[in-house]
Amino acid sequence: SMLELNFNTTTRFHEAPIQLKACGGILVIDGLRDQRPETRALINRWLLPLEKRTDYLTMANGRKIGVPFDCLLILAANLPPKELMDNALQRRIPHKIHMGAPTAAQYKQIFVNVCVSSGVKFSESLFDWMVQKYYGADCMAMAYFHPKFIVDNISADCRYNGIETILTKENIAHAMLQLHIN
């Protein structure tokens, strides 16, 4: 429904759909999953607009109007494109970027940046301990979202417990547990 005009009966105005609100900008759709039928419907809904750069919307009175489809559409998923869409749609989405796991240096820089922006004092020794314990051999691969998730979780726990927001082995372990890492 977010892709169609929504008519407010009280104000008697249409609200623009998200792709029209993103006109001239970027529209990010995150979390596409192959298991949900809505995913295919969502992607198929944009076949013609992606190709023709015009979207057709239906007003409350049934009249169809053409509007520009002029946004950079970014679809994010944990699955390869071939598992989400057929060849016809893959041709209409010309750029596909695989974001693998960050390098150890990238991960550390992200972690440091998140600590700084969150006001959490970074500890080299605790970071090294965390990497060895949770990302060593036979452990989970590093992911770009982990540092923010970990630091946000630590910050929230510290605030809740009324303690100073610092890294400790205990609060790192608790945050990693939240990531479902054993």
mmCIF file with all atom_site columns, C-alpha atoms in Angstrom:
data_model
loop_
_atom_site.group_PDB
_atom_site.id
_atom_site.type_symbol
_atom_site.label_atom_id
_atom_site.label_alt_id
_atom_site.label_comp_id
_atom_site.label_asym_id
_atom_site.label_entity_id
_atom_site.label_seq_id
_atom_site.pdbx_PDB_ins_code
_atom_site.Cartn_x
_atom_site.Cartn_y
_atom_site.Cartn_z
_atom_site.occupancy
_atom_site.B_iso_or_equiv
_atom_site.pdbx_formal_charge
_atom_site.auth_seq_id
_atom_site.auth_comp_id
_atom_site.auth_asym_id
_atom_site.auth_atom_id
_atom_site.pdbx_PDB_model_num
ATOM 1   C CA . SER A 1 1   ? 0.000   0.000   0.000   1.00 0.00 ? 1   SER A CA 1
ATOM 2   C CA . MET A 1 2   ? 3.014   2.315   0.487   1.00 0.00 ? 2   MET A CA 1
ATOM 3   C CA . LEU A 1 3   ? 3.568   2.203   -3.276  1.00 0.00 ? 3   LEU A CA 1
ATOM 4   C CA . GLU A 1 4   ? 0.116   3.541   -4.139  1.00 0.00 ? 4   GLU A CA 1
ATOM 5   C CA . LEU A 1 5   ? -1.664  6.846   -3.658  1.00 0.00 ? 5   LEU A CA 1
ATOM 6   C CA . ASN A 1 6   ? -3.475  6.887   -0.321  1.00 0.00 ? 6   ASN A CA 1
ATOM 7   C CA . PHE A 1 7   ? -6.623  8.978   -0.146  1.00 0.00 ? 7   PHE A CA 1
ATOM 8   C CA . ASN A 1 8   ? -7.510  10.600  3.171   1.00 0.00 ? 8   ASN A CA 1
ATOM 9   C CA . THR A 1 9   ? -11.305 10.876  3.296   1.00 0.00 ? 9   THR A CA 1
ATOM 10  C CA . THR A 1 10  ? -11.186 13.537  6.019   1.00 0.00 ? 10  THR A CA 1
ATOM 11  C CA . THR A 1 11  ? -8.808  15.945  4.293   1.00 0.00 ? 11  THR A CA 1
ATOM 12  C CA . ARG A 1 12  ? -9.855  14.766  0.804   1.00 0.00 ? 12  ARG A CA 1
ATOM 13  C CA . PHE A 1 13  ? -6.216  14.766  -0.303  1.00 0.00 ? 13  PHE A CA 1
ATOM 14  C CA . HIS A 1 14  ? -4.030  12.028  -1.718  1.00 0.00 ? 14  HIS A CA 1
ATOM 15  C CA . GLU A 1 15  ? -0.772  11.204  0.022   1.00 0.00 ? 15  GLU A CA 1
ATOM 16  C CA . ALA A 1 16  ? 2.105   10.475  -2.332  1.00 0.00 ? 16  ALA A CA 1
ATOM 17  C CA . PRO A 1 17  ? 3.647   6.986   -2.253  1.00 0.00 ? 17  PRO A CA 1
ATOM 18  C CA . ILE A 1 18  ? 7.231   6.510   -1.077  1.00 0.00 ? 18  ILE A CA 1
ATOM 19  C CA . GLN A 1 19  ? 8.731   6.307   -4.570  1.00 0.00 ? 19  GLN A CA 1
ATOM 20  C CA . LEU A 1 20  ? 7.227   9.694   -5.466  1.00 0.00 ? 20  LEU A CA 1
ATOM 21  C CA . LYS A 1 21  ? 8.439   11.211  -2.193  1.00 0.00 ? 21  LYS A CA 1
ATOM 22  C CA . ALA A 1 22  ? 11.922  9.959   -3.139  1.00 0.00 ? 22  ALA A CA 1
ATOM 23  C CA . CYS A 1 23  ? 11.729  11.590  -6.574  1.00 0.00 ? 23  CYS A CA 1
ATOM 24  C CA . GLY A 1 24  ? 15.112  13.109  -7.406  1.00 0.00 ? 24  GLY A CA 1
ATOM 25  C CA . GLY A 1 25  ? 16.705  11.286  -4.477  1.00 0.00 ? 25  GLY A CA 1
ATOM 26  C CA . ILE A 1 26  ? 17.388  7.807   -3.171  1.00 0.00 ? 26  ILE A CA 1
ATOM 27  C CA . LEU A 1 27  ? 14.856  5.168   -2.160  1.00 0.00 ? 27  LEU A CA 1
ATOM 28  C CA . VAL A 1 28  ? 16.308  2.353   -0.039  1.00 0.00 ? 28  VAL A CA 1
ATOM 29  C CA . ILE A 1 29  ? 14.297  -0.808  0.477   1.00 0.00 ? 29  ILE A CA 1
ATOM 30  C CA . ASP A 1 30  ? 16.078  -2.953  3.045   1.00 0.00 ? 30  ASP A CA 1
ATOM 31  C CA . GLY A 1 31  ? 15.497  -6.516  4.125   1.00 0.00 ? 31  GLY A CA 1
ATOM 32  C CA . LEU A 1 32  ? 14.207  -8.127  0.947   1.00 0.00 ? 32  LEU A CA 1
ATOM 33  C CA . ARG A 1 33  ? 13.637  -11.821 1.465   1.00 0.00 ? 33  ARG A CA 1
ATOM 34  C CA . ASP A 1 34  ? 12.803  -14.463 -1.091  1.00 0.00 ? 34  ASP A CA 1
ATOM 35  C CA . GLN A 1 35  ? 10.433  -16.333 1.243   1.00 0.00 ? 35  GLN A CA 1
ATOM 36  C CA . ARG A 1 36  ? 7.824   -13.590 1.348   1.00 0.00 ? 36  ARG A CA 1
ATOM 37  C CA . PRO A 1 37  ? 5.412   -13.298 -1.576  1.00 0.00 ? 37  PRO A CA 1
ATOM 38  C CA . GLU A 1 38  ? 5.388   -9.501  -1.087  1.00 0.00 ? 38  GLU A CA 1
ATOM 39  C CA . THR A 1 39  ? 9.030   -9.372  -2.170  1.00 0.00 ? 39  THR A CA 1
ATOM 40  C CA . ARG A 1 40  ? 8.302   -10.648 -5.670  1.00 0.00 ? 40  ARG A CA 1
ATOM 41  C CA . ALA A 1 41  ? 5.218   -8.431  -5.874  1.00 0.00 ? 41  ALA A CA 1
ATOM 42  C CA . LEU A 1 42  ? 7.267   -5.395  -4.775  1.00 0.00 ? 42  LEU A CA 1
ATOM 43  C CA . ILE A 1 43  ? 10.005  -6.044  -7.301  1.00 0.00 ? 43  ILE A CA 1
ATOM 44  C CA . ASN A 1 44  ? 7.544   -6.846  -10.095 1.00 0.00 ? 44  ASN A CA 1
ATOM 45  C CA . ARG A 1 45  ? 5.592   -3.677  -9.243  1.00 0.00 ? 45  ARG A CA 1
ATOM 46  C CA . TRP A 1 46  ? 8.625   -1.657  -10.363 1.00 0.00 ? 46  TRP A CA 1
ATOM 47  C CA . LEU A 1 47  ? 9.381   -3.454  -13.634 1.00 0.00 ? 47  LEU A CA 1
ATOM 48  C CA . LEU A 1 48  ? 7.701   -0.863  -15.855 1.00 0.00 ? 48  LEU A CA 1
ATOM 49  C CA . PRO A 1 49  ? 8.680   2.230   -13.819 1.00 0.00 ? 49  PRO A CA 1
ATOM 50  C CA . LEU A 1 50  ? 12.332  1.137   -13.838 1.00 0.00 ? 50  LEU A CA 1
ATOM 51  C CA . GLU A 1 51  ? 12.259  0.696   -17.592 1.00 0.00 ? 51  GLU A CA 1
ATOM 52  C CA . LYS A 1 52  ? 10.085  3.675   -18.623 1.00 0.00 ? 52  LYS A CA 1
ATOM 53  C CA . ARG A 1 53  ? 11.077  6.059   -15.766 1.00 0.00 ? 53  ARG A CA 1
ATOM 54  C CA . THR A 1 54  ? 7.346   6.747   -15.286 1.00 0.00 ? 54  THR A CA 1
ATOM 55  C CA . ASP A 1 55  ? 5.042   5.272   -12.663 1.00 0.00 ? 55  ASP A CA 1
ATOM 56  C CA . TYR A 1 56  ? 1.284   5.075   -13.033 1.00 0.00 ? 56  TYR A CA 1
ATOM 57  C CA . LEU A 1 57  ? -0.808  5.667   -9.940  1.00 0.00 ? 57  LEU A CA 1
ATOM 58  C CA . THR A 1 58  ? -4.546  5.285   -9.456  1.00 0.00 ? 58  THR A CA 1
ATOM 59  C CA . MET A 1 59  ? -6.440  8.114   -7.781  1.00 0.00 ? 59  MET A CA 1
ATOM 60  C CA . ALA A 1 60  ? -9.452  7.556   -5.513  1.00 0.00 ? 60  ALA A CA 1
ATOM 61  C CA . ASN A 1 61  ? -11.811 8.338   -8.401  1.00 0.00 ? 61  ASN A CA 1
ATOM 62  C CA . GLY A 1 62  ? -10.205 5.576   -10.509 1.00 0.00 ? 62  GLY A CA 1
ATOM 63  C CA . ARG A 1 63  ? -8.300  7.931   -12.802 1.00 0.00 ? 63  ARG A CA 1
ATOM 64  C CA . LYS A 1 64  ? -4.716  6.863   -13.582 1.00 0.00 ? 64  LYS A CA 1
ATOM 65  C CA . ILE A 1 65  ? -1.956  9.440   -13.659 1.00 0.00 ? 65  ILE A CA 1
ATOM 66  C CA . GLY A 1 66  ? 1.630   9.146   -14.816 1.00 0.00 ? 66  GLY A CA 1
ATOM 67  C CA . VAL A 1 67  ? 4.298   10.506  -12.478 1.00 0.00 ? 67  VAL A CA 1
ATOM 68  C CA . PRO A 1 68  ? 8.094   10.576  -12.815 1.00 0.00 ? 68  PRO A CA 1
ATOM 69  C CA . PHE A 1 69  ? 9.966   7.600   -11.455 1.00 0.00 ? 69  PHE A CA 1
ATOM 70  C CA . ASP A 1 70  ? 13.212  9.454   -10.934 1.00 0.00 ? 70  ASP A CA 1
ATOM 71  C CA . CYS A 1 71  ? 14.942  8.013   -7.924  1.00 0.00 ? 71  CYS A CA 1
ATOM 72  C CA . LEU A 1 72  ? 17.942  5.848   -7.337  1.00 0.00 ? 72  LEU A CA 1
ATOM 73  C CA . LEU A 1 73  ? 16.394  2.604   -6.155  1.00 0.00 ? 73  LEU A CA 1
ATOM 74  C CA . ILE A 1 74  ? 18.560  0.589   -3.767  1.00 0.00 ? 74  ILE A CA 1
ATOM 75  C CA . LEU A 1 75  ? 17.350  -2.871  -2.848  1.00 0.00 ? 75  LEU A CA 1
ATOM 76  C CA . ALA A 1 76  ? 19.200  -4.511  0.043   1.00 0.00 ? 76  ALA A CA 1
ATOM 77  C CA . ALA A 1 77  ? 19.009  -8.216  0.768   1.00 0.00 ? 77  ALA A CA 1
ATOM 78  C CA . ASN A 1 78  ? 20.946  -11.016 2.370   1.00 0.00 ? 78  ASN A CA 1
ATOM 79  C CA . LEU A 1 79  ? 20.376  -13.149 -0.713  1.00 0.00 ? 79  LEU A CA 1
ATOM 80  C CA . PRO A 1 80  ? 22.022  -13.093 -4.135  1.00 0.00 ? 80  PRO A CA 1
ATOM 81  C CA . PRO A 1 81  ? 19.987  -11.275 -6.830  1.00 0.00 ? 81  PRO A CA 1
ATOM 82  C CA . LYS A 1 82  ? 19.328  -14.513 -8.739  1.00 0.00 ? 82  LYS A CA 1
ATOM 83  C CA . GLU A 1 83  ? 17.422  -15.840 -5.709  1.00 0.00 ? 83  GLU A CA 1
ATOM 84  C CA . LEU A 1 84  ? 15.233  -12.724 -5.514  1.00 0.00 ? 84  LEU A CA 1
ATOM 85  C CA . MET A 1 85  ? 14.428  -11.951 -9.105  1.00 0.00 ? 85  MET A CA 1
ATOM 86  C CA . ASP A 1 86  ? 14.254  -13.455 -12.546 1.00 0.00 ? 86  ASP A CA 1
ATOM 87  C CA . ASN A 1 87  ? 16.564  -12.555 -15.450 1.00 0.00 ? 87  ASN A CA 1
ATOM 88  C CA . ALA A 1 88  ? 14.163  -9.927  -16.835 1.00 0.00 ? 88  ALA A CA 1
ATOM 89  C CA . LEU A 1 89  ? 14.224  -7.939  -13.635 1.00 0.00 ? 89  LEU A CA 1
ATOM 90  C CA . GLN A 1 90  ? 17.962  -8.400  -13.174 1.00 0.00 ? 90  GLN A CA 1
ATOM 91  C CA . ARG A 1 91  ? 18.460  -6.714  -16.562 1.00 0.00 ? 91  ARG A CA 1
ATOM 92  C CA . ARG A 1 92  ? 16.384  -3.739  -15.401 1.00 0.00 ? 92  ARG A CA 1
ATOM 93  C CA . ILE A 1 93  ? 18.510  -3.327  -12.269 1.00 0.00 ? 93  ILE A CA 1
ATOM 94  C CA . PRO A 1 94  ? 21.877  -2.711  -13.887 1.00 0.00 ? 94  PRO A CA 1
ATOM 95  C CA . HIS A 1 95  ? 24.058  -2.385  -10.786 1.00 0.00 ? 95  HIS A CA 1
ATOM 96  C CA . LYS A 1 96  ? 24.378  -5.124  -8.219  1.00 0.00 ? 96  LYS A CA 1
ATOM 97  C CA . ILE A 1 97  ? 26.972  -4.723  -5.491  1.00 0.00 ? 97  ILE A CA 1
ATOM 98  C CA . HIS A 1 98  ? 28.007  -7.574  -3.257  1.00 0.00 ? 98  HIS A CA 1
ATOM 99  C CA . MET A 1 99  ? 28.949  -6.391  0.212   1.00 0.00 ? 99  MET A CA 1
ATOM 100 C CA . GLY A 1 100 ? 31.044  -9.144  1.721   1.00 0.00 ? 100 GLY A CA 1
ATOM 101 C CA . ALA A 1 101 ? 32.364  -9.142  5.234   1.00 0.00 ? 101 ALA A CA 1
ATOM 102 C CA . PRO A 1 102 ? 34.580  -6.218  6.250   1.00 0.00 ? 102 PRO A CA 1
ATOM 103 C CA . THR A 1 103 ? 38.289  -6.741  6.673   1.00 0.00 ? 103 THR A CA 1
ATOM 104 C CA . ALA A 1 104 ? 39.608  -6.795  10.221  1.00 0.00 ? 104 ALA A CA 1
ATOM 105 C CA . ALA A 1 105 ? 40.969  -3.259  9.755   1.00 0.00 ? 105 ALA A CA 1
ATOM 106 C CA . GLN A 1 106 ? 37.625  -1.980  8.406   1.00 0.00 ? 106 GLN A CA 1
ATOM 107 C CA . TYR A 1 107 ? 35.743  -3.650  11.245  1.00 0.00 ? 107 TYR A CA 1
ATOM 108 C CA . LYS A 1 108 ? 38.034  -2.083  13.828  1.00 0.00 ? 108 LYS A CA 1
ATOM 109 C CA . GLN A 1 109 ? 37.688  1.379   12.273  1.00 0.00 ? 109 GLN A CA 1
ATOM 110 C CA . ILE A 1 110 ? 33.899  1.055   12.237  1.00 0.00 ? 110 ILE A CA 1
ATOM 111 C CA . PHE A 1 111 ? 33.931  -0.098  15.863  1.00 0.00 ? 111 PHE A CA 1
ATOM 112 C CA . VAL A 1 112 ? 36.152  2.828   16.906  1.00 0.00 ? 112 VAL A CA 1
ATOM 113 C CA . ASN A 1 113 ? 33.936  5.302   15.008  1.00 0.00 ? 113 ASN A CA 1
ATOM 114 C CA . VAL A 1 114 ? 30.777  3.924   16.617  1.00 0.00 ? 114 VAL A CA 1
ATOM 115 C CA . CYS A 1 115 ? 32.361  4.106   20.072  1.00 0.00 ? 115 CYS A CA 1
ATOM 116 C CA . VAL A 1 116 ? 33.388  7.734   19.485  1.00 0.00 ? 116 VAL A CA 1
ATOM 117 C CA . SER A 1 117 ? 29.971  8.766   18.145  1.00 0.00 ? 117 SER A CA 1
ATOM 118 C CA . SER A 1 118 ? 28.228  6.993   21.033  1.00 0.00 ? 118 SER A CA 1
ATOM 119 C CA . GLY A 1 119 ? 30.497  8.411   23.725  1.00 0.00 ? 119 GLY A CA 1
ATOM 120 C CA . VAL A 1 120 ? 31.848  4.991   24.677  1.00 0.00 ? 120 VAL A CA 1
ATOM 121 C CA . LYS A 1 121 ? 35.553  4.848   25.482  1.00 0.00 ? 121 LYS A CA 1
ATOM 122 C CA . PHE A 1 122 ? 37.270  2.457   23.075  1.00 0.00 ? 122 PHE A CA 1
ATOM 123 C CA . SER A 1 123 ? 39.586  -0.150  24.627  1.00 0.00 ? 123 SER A CA 1
ATOM 124 C CA . GLU A 1 124 ? 42.160  -1.762  22.368  1.00 0.00 ? 124 GLU A CA 1
ATOM 125 C CA . SER A 1 125 ? 42.646  -4.739  24.698  1.00 0.00 ? 125 SER A CA 1
ATOM 126 C CA . LEU A 1 126 ? 38.904  -5.427  25.037  1.00 0.00 ? 126 LEU A CA 1
ATOM 127 C CA . PHE A 1 127 ? 38.434  -5.062  21.296  1.00 0.00 ? 127 PHE A CA 1
ATOM 128 C CA . ASP A 1 128 ? 41.238  -7.575  20.667  1.00 0.00 ? 128 ASP A CA 1
ATOM 129 C CA . TRP A 1 129 ? 39.691  -9.941  23.238  1.00 0.00 ? 129 TRP A CA 1
ATOM 130 C CA . MET A 1 130 ? 36.279  -9.658  21.551  1.00 0.00 ? 130 MET A CA 1
ATOM 131 C CA . VAL A 1 131 ? 37.710  -10.321 18.086  1.00 0.00 ? 131 VAL A CA 1
ATOM 132 C CA . GLN A 1 132 ? 39.646  -13.355 19.283  1.00 0.00 ? 132 GLN A CA 1
ATOM 133 C CA . LYS A 1 133 ? 36.734  -14.806 21.275  1.00 0.00 ? 133 LYS A CA 1
ATOM 134 C CA . TYR A 1 134 ? 33.851  -14.138 18.891  1.00 0.00 ? 134 TYR A CA 1
ATOM 135 C CA . TYR A 1 135 ? 35.449  -13.805 15.468  1.00 0.00 ? 135 TYR A CA 1
ATOM 136 C CA . GLY A 1 136 ? 38.404  -16.195 15.714  1.00 0.00 ? 136 GLY A CA 1
ATOM 137 C CA . ALA A 1 137 ? 38.700  -19.519 13.926  1.00 0.00 ? 137 ALA A CA 1
ATOM 138 C CA . ASP A 1 138 ? 35.409  -21.443 13.687  1.00 0.00 ? 138 ASP A CA 1
ATOM 139 C CA . CYS A 1 139 ? 33.428  -18.381 14.837  1.00 0.00 ? 139 CYS A CA 1
ATOM 140 C CA . MET A 1 140 ? 31.024  -15.996 13.157  1.00 0.00 ? 140 MET A CA 1
ATOM 141 C CA . ALA A 1 141 ? 32.225  -13.742 10.344  1.00 0.00 ? 141 ALA A CA 1
ATOM 142 C CA . MET A 1 142 ? 32.452  -10.017 10.948  1.00 0.00 ? 142 MET A CA 1
ATOM 143 C CA . ALA A 1 143 ? 29.601  -7.942  9.560   1.00 0.00 ? 143 ALA A CA 1
ATOM 144 C CA . TYR A 1 144 ? 29.349  -4.215  8.937   1.00 0.00 ? 144 TYR A CA 1
ATOM 145 C CA . PHE A 1 145 ? 26.353  -3.829  11.251  1.00 0.00 ? 145 PHE A CA 1
ATOM 146 C CA . HIS A 1 146 ? 27.880  -5.611  14.256  1.00 0.00 ? 146 HIS A CA 1
ATOM 147 C CA . PRO A 1 147 ? 29.807  -2.668  15.798  1.00 0.00 ? 147 PRO A CA 1
ATOM 148 C CA . LYS A 1 148 ? 26.754  -0.407  15.987  1.00 0.00 ? 148 LYS A CA 1
ATOM 149 C CA . PHE A 1 149 ? 24.584  -3.234  17.278  1.00 0.00 ? 149 PHE A CA 1
ATOM 150 C CA . ILE A 1 150 ? 27.147  -4.169  19.936  1.00 0.00 ? 150 ILE A CA 1
ATOM 151 C CA . VAL A 1 151 ? 27.857  -0.617  21.116  1.00 0.00 ? 151 VAL A CA 1
ATOM 152 C CA . ASP A 1 152 ? 24.166  0.367   21.097  1.00 0.00 ? 152 ASP A CA 1
ATOM 153 C CA . ASN A 1 153 ? 23.349  -2.710  23.155  1.00 0.00 ? 153 ASN A CA 1
ATOM 154 C CA . ILE A 1 154 ? 26.142  -1.942  25.629  1.00 0.00 ? 154 ILE A CA 1
ATOM 155 C CA . SER A 1 155 ? 25.018  1.695   25.897  1.00 0.00 ? 155 SER A CA 1
ATOM 156 C CA . ALA A 1 156 ? 21.406  0.701   26.526  1.00 0.00 ? 156 ALA A CA 1
ATOM 157 C CA . ASP A 1 157 ? 22.375  -1.855  29.180  1.00 0.00 ? 157 ASP A CA 1
ATOM 158 C CA . CYS A 1 158 ? 24.646  0.621   30.966  1.00 0.00 ? 158 CYS A CA 1
ATOM 159 C CA . ARG A 1 159 ? 21.956  3.329   30.960  1.00 0.00 ? 159 ARG A CA 1
ATOM 160 C CA . TYR A 1 160 ? 19.375  0.856   32.237  1.00 0.00 ? 160 TYR A CA 1
ATOM 161 C CA . ASN A 1 161 ? 21.675  -0.248  35.055  1.00 0.00 ? 161 ASN A CA 1
ATOM 162 C CA . GLY A 1 162 ? 22.703  3.320   35.826  1.00 0.00 ? 162 GLY A CA 1
ATOM 163 C CA . ILE A 1 163 ? 26.399  2.648   35.317  1.00 0.00 ? 163 ILE A CA 1
ATOM 164 C CA . GLU A 1 164 ? 29.152  4.317   33.329  1.00 0.00 ? 164 GLU A CA 1
ATOM 165 C CA . THR A 1 165 ? 29.020  3.484   29.620  1.00 0.00 ? 165 THR A CA 1
ATOM 166 C CA . ILE A 1 166 ? 32.286  1.655   29.078  1.00 0.00 ? 166 ILE A CA 1
ATOM 167 C CA . LEU A 1 167 ? 33.340  -1.561  27.405  1.00 0.00 ? 167 LEU A CA 1
ATOM 168 C CA . THR A 1 168 ? 33.763  -4.544  29.700  1.00 0.00 ? 168 THR A CA 1
ATOM 169 C CA . LYS A 1 169 ? 34.088  -8.251  28.971  1.00 0.00 ? 169 LYS A CA 1
ATOM 170 C CA . GLU A 1 170 ? 30.704  -8.766  30.612  1.00 0.00 ? 170 GLU A CA 1
ATOM 171 C CA . ASN A 1 171 ? 28.762  -6.198  28.595  1.00 0.00 ? 171 ASN A CA 1
ATOM 172 C CA . ILE A 1 172 ? 30.509  -7.226  25.368  1.00 0.00 ? 172 ILE A CA 1
ATOM 173 C CA . ALA A 1 173 ? 29.552  -10.861 26.075  1.00 0.00 ? 173 ALA A CA 1
ATOM 174 C CA . HIS A 1 174 ? 25.955  -9.815  26.730  1.00 0.00 ? 174 HIS A CA 1
ATOM 175 C CA . ALA A 1 175 ? 25.810  -7.808  23.499  1.00 0.00 ? 175 ALA A CA 1
ATOM 176 C CA . MET A 1 176 ? 27.280  -10.706 21.546  1.00 0.00 ? 176 MET A CA 1
ATOM 177 C CA . LEU A 1 177 ? 24.670  -12.980 23.068  1.00 0.00 ? 177 LEU A CA 1
ATOM 178 C CA . GLN A 1 178 ? 22.071  -10.612 21.639  1.00 0.00 ? 178 GLN A CA 1
ATOM 179 C CA . LEU A 1 179 ? 23.626  -11.279 18.228  1.00 0.00 ? 179 LEU A CA 1
ATOM 180 C CA . HIS A 1 180 ? 22.980  -14.995 18.922  1.00 0.00 ? 180 HIS A CA 1
ATOM 181 C CA . ILE A 1 181 ? 26.658  -15.809 19.044  1.00 0.00 ? 181 ILE A CA 1
ATOM 182 C CA . ASN A 1 182 ? 27.731  -18.548 21.432  1.00 0.00 ? 182 ASN A CA 1
#
